[in-house]
mmCIF file of C-alpha atoms in Angstrom:
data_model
loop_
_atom_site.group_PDB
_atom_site.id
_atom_site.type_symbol
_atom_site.label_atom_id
_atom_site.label_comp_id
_atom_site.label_asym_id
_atom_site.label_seq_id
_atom_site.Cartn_x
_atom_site.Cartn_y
_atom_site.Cartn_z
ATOM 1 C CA UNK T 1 14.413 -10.988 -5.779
ATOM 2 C CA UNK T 2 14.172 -7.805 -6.664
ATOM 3 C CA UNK T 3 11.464 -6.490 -9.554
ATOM 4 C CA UNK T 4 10.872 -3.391 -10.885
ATOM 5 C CA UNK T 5 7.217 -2.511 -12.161
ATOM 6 C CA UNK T 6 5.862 0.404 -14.647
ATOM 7 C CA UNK T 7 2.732 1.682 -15.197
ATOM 8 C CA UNK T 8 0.499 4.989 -17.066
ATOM 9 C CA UNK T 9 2.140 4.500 -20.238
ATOM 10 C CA UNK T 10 -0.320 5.150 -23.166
ATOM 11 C CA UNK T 11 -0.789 7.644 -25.594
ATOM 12 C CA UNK T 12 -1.515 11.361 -25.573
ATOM 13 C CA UNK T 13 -1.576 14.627 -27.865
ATOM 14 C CA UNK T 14 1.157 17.077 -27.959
ATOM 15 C CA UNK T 15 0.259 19.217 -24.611
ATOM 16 C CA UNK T 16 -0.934 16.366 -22.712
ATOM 17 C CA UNK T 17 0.082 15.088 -19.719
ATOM 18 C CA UNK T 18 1.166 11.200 -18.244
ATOM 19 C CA UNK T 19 1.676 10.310 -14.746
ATOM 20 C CA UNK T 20 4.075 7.408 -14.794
ATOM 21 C CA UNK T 21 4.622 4.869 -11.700
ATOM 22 C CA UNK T 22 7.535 1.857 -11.298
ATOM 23 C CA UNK T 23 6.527 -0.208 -7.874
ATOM 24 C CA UNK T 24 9.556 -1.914 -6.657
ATOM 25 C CA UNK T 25 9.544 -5.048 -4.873
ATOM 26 C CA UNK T 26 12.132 -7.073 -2.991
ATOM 27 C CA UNK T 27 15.364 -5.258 -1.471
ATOM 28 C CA UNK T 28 15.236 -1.997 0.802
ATOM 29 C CA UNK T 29 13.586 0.548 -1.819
ATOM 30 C CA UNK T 30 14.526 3.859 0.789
ATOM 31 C CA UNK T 31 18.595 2.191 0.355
ATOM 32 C CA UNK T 32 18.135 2.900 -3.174
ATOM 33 C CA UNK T 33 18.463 6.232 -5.570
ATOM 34 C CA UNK T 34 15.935 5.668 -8.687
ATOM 35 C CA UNK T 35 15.975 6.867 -12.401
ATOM 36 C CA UNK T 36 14.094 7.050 -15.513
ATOM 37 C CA UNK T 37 15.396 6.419 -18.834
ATOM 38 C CA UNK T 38 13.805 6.605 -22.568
ATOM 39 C CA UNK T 39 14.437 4.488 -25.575
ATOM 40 C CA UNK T 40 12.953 5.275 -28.835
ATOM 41 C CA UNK T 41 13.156 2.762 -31.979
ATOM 42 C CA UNK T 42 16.345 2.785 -32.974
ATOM 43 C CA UNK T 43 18.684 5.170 -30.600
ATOM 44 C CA UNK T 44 20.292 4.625 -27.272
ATOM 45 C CA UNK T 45 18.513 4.220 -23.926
ATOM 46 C CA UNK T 46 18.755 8.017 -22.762
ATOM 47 C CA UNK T 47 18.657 9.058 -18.979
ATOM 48 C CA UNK T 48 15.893 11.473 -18.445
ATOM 49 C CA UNK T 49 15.577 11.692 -14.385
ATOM 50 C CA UNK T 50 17.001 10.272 -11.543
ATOM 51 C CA UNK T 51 16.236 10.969 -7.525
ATOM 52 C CA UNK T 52 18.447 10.416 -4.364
ATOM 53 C CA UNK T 53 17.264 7.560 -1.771
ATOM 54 C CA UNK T 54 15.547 10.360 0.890
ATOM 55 C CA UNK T 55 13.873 11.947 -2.099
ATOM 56 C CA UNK T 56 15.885 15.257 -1.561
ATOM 57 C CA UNK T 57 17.779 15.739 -4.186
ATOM 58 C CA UNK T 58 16.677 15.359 -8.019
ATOM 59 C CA UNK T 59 18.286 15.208 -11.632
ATOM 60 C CA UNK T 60 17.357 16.392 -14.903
ATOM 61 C CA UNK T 61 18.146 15.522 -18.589
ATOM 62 C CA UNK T 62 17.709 19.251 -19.990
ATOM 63 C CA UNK T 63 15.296 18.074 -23.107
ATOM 64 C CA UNK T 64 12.752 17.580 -19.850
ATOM 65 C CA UNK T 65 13.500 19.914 -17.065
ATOM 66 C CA UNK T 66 10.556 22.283 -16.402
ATOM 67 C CA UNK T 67 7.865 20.004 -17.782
ATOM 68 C CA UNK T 68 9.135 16.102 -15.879
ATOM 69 C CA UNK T 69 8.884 16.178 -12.580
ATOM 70 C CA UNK T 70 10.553 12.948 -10.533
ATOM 71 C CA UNK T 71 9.161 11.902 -6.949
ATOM 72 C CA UNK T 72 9.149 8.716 -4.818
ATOM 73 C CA UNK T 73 6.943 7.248 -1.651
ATOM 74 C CA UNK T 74 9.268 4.923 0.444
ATOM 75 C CA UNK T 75 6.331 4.044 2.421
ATOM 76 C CA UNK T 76 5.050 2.473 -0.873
ATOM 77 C CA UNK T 77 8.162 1.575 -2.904
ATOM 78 C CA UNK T 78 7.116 3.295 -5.271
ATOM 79 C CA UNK T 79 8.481 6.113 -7.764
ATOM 80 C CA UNK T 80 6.927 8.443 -9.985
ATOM 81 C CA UNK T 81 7.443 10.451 -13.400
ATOM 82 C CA UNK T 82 4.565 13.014 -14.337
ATOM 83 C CA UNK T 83 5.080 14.631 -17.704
ATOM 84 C CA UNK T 84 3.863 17.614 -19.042
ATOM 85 C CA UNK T 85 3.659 19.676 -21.768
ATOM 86 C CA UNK T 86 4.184 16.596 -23.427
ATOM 87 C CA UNK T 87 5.983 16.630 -27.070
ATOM 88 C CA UNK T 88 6.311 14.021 -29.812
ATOM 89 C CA UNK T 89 9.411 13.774 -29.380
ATOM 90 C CA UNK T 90 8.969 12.324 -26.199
ATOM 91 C CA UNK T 91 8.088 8.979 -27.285
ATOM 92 C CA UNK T 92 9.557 6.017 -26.594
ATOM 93 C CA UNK T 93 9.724 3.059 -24.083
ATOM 94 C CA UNK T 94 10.123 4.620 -20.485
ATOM 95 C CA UNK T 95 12.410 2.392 -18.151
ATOM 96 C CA UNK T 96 12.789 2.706 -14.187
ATOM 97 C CA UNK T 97 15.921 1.747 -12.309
ATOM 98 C CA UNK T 98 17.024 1.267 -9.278
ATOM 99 C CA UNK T 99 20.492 1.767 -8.422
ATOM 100 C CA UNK T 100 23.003 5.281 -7.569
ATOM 101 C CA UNK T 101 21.651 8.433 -8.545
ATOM 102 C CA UNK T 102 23.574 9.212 -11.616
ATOM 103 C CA UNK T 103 22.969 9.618 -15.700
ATOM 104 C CA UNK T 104 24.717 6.390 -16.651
ATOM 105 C CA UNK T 105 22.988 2.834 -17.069
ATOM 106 C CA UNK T 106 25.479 1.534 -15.993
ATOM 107 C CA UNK T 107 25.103 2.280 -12.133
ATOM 108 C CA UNK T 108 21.788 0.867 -12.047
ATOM 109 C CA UNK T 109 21.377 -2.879 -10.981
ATOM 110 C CA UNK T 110 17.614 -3.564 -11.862
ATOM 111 C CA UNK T 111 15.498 -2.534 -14.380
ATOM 112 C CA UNK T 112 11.620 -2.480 -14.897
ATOM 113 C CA UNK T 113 10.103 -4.244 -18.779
ATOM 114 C CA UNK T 114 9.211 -0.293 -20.129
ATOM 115 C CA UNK T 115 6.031 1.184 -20.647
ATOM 116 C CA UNK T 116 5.208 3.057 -23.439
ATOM 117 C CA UNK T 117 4.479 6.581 -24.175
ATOM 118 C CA UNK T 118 3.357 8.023 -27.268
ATOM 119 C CA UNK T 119 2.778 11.429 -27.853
ATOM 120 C CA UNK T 120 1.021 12.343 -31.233
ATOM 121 C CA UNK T 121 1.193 15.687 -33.138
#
């Protein structure tokens, strides 16, 4: 069974940065693109990163390019968001996937419980 793992949510002034991690176990984790999403209170669950199996190609929502930066160990199953420059608009519940390497929910077959992140002004 596959299961999906976050961690380094919390909460942080405007400026600050958060290194989050989602440890994936069960399943071949290098078969596998992963991708983060966002949901604050209220809206949709929003893509905001995704990156290919090998870890050579990467995808950005534009509200984060140039401060999120998406990486992955396949020796560890494990991928990685660190934030920067971090805003307060930024917060919300912070979801990893595993599943194709696109912007759509919908191609993504597992999904971690969330970990917050709240950025305050």
């Amino acid at each position: 069974q596959v299961q999906l793992v976050e961690s380094g949510g919390g909460l942080v002034q405007a400026g600050g940065s958060l290194r989050l991690s989602c440890v994936v176990s069960g399943g071949t984790f290098s078969n596998y693109a992963m991708g983060w999403f966002r949901q604050a209170p209220g809206k949709e669950r929003d893509f905001v990163a995704a990156i290919s199996w090998g870890g050579g190609t990467t995808d950005y929502a534009d509200y984060v390019k140039g401060r999120f930066t998406i990486s992955r160990d396949n020796a560890n199953n494990t991928v990685y968001l660190q934030m920067n420059s971090l805003k307060p608009e930024d917060t919300a519940v912070y979801y990893c996937a595993r599943g194709r390497a696109s912007r759509v929910t919908k191609w993504y077959d597992y999904w971690g419980q969330g970990t917050q992140v709240t950025v305050s002004s």
